[in-house]
Structures are given as C-alpha cells and as structure tokens.
GROMACS .gro file of C-alpha atoms in nm:
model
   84
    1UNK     CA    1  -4.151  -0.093  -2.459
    2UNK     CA    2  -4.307   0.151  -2.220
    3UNK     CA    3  -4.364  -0.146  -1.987
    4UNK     CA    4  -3.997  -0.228  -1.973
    5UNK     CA    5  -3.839   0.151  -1.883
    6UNK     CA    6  -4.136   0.192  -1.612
    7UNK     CA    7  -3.993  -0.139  -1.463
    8UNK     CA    8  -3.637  -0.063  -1.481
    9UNK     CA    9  -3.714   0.292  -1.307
   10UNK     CA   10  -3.956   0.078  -1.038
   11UNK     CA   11  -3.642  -0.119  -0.959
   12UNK     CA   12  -3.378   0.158  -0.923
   13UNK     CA   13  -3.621   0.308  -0.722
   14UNK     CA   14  -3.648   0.009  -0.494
   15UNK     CA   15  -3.273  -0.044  -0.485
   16UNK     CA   16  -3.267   0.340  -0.343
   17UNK     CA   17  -3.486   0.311  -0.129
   18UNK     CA   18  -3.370  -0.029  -0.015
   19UNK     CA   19  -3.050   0.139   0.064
   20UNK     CA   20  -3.181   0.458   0.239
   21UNK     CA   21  -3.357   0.220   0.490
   22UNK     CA   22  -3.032   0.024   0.569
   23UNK     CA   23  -2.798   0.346   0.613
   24UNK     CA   24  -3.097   0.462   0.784
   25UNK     CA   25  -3.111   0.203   1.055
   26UNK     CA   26  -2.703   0.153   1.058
   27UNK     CA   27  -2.682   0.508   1.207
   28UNK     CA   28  -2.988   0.498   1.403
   29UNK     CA   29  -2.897   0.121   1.557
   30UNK     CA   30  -2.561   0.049   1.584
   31UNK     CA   31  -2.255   0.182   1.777
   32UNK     CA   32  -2.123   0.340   1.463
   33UNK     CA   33  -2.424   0.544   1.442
   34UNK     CA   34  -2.432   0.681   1.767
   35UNK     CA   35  -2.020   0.780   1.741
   36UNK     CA   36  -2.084   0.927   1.449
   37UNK     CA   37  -2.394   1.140   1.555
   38UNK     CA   38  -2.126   1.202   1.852
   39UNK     CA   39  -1.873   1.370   1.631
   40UNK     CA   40  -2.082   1.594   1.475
   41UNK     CA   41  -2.225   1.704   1.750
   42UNK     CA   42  -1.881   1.765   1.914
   43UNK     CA   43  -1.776   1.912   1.575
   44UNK     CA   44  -2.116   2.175   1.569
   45UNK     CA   45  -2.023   2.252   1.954
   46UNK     CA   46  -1.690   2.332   1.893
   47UNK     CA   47  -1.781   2.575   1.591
   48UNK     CA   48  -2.007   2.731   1.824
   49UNK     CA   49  -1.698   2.732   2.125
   50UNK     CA   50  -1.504   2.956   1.889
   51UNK     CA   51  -1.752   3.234   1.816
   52UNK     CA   52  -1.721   3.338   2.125
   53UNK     CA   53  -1.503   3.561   2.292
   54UNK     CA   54  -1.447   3.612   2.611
   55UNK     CA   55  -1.386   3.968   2.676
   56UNK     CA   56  -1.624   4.080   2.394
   57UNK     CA   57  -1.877   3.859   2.362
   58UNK     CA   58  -2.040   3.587   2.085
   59UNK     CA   59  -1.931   3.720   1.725
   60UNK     CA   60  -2.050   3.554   1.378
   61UNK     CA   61  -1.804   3.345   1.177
   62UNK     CA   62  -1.796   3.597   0.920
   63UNK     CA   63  -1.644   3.874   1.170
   64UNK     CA   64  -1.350   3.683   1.293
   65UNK     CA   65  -1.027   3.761   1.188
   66UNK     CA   66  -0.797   3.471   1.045
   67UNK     CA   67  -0.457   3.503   1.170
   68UNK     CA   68  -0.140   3.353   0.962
   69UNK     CA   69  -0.165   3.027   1.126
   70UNK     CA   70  -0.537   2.996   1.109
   71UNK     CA   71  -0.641   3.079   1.448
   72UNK     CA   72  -0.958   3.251   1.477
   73UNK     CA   73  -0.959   3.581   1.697
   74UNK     CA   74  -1.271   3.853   1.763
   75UNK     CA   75  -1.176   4.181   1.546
   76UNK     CA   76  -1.180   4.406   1.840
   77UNK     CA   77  -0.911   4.177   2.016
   78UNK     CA   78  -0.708   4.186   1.682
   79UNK     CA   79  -0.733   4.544   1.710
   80UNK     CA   80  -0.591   4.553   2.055
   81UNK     CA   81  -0.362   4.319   2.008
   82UNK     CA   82  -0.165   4.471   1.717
   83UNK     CA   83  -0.281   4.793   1.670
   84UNK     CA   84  -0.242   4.960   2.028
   0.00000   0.00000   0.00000
C-alpha cells in the first residue's frame, strides 16, 4: 500500500516538474518569452516613472496622493495646487 501512494506522489512530482521545465524554456526561448519579460519590464519602469516628481523629487508610492480620477500627484504639489 505504502508502495503505491509513494508512486503516485513520484509521478505528480514528475508531471510538476515536467511542466516547470517547459514554461521554463517557453519564456526563456521563444518570442513570447522575451515580449513578455518586455512588458514587465516596461510595466516595473513605468511604476518607477511615476514616483517621481519633477519639481520635488522621487517620492514612495505610499506618499502620493490619489486624485478623483486616479492620477497620481507628489503631496507637496497637491498642496500647492489646491491649497494655495
């Protein structure tokens, strides 16, 4: 009985690691892989992009100020802006 669960759990293991190797080498060898590594790194540049502001300087995400219409802004431009 013993000999039959510890084969079962040998084969799902194979099947997962059968599978991690092929999404492994899909994204490391094909042209999907590479757009998609693209995107994300556009995607992590861009998050980066709106930290910063330009009068005042690189802010973490947790300091910006969400506007009504989702547009991140730096607090002391907020405070400028609307409460001159």
């Amino acid at each position: 009985m013993g000999a039959i669960i510890v084969e079962g759990v040998l084969f799902v293991a194979l099947l997962a690691t059968g599978g991690a190797l092929l999404y492994w080498l899909l994204l490391t060898f094909t042209p999907a892989g590479v757009r998609l590594r693209q995107t994300q790194n556009r995607k992590r540049i861009d998050r980066k992009a709106e930290l910063v502001c330009s009068i005042h300087g690189l802010r973490t995400e947790d300091q910006l100020v969400r506007l009504a219409n989702g547009e991140l802004v730096c607090p002391d431009c907020y405070k400028e802006t609307f409460h001159d």
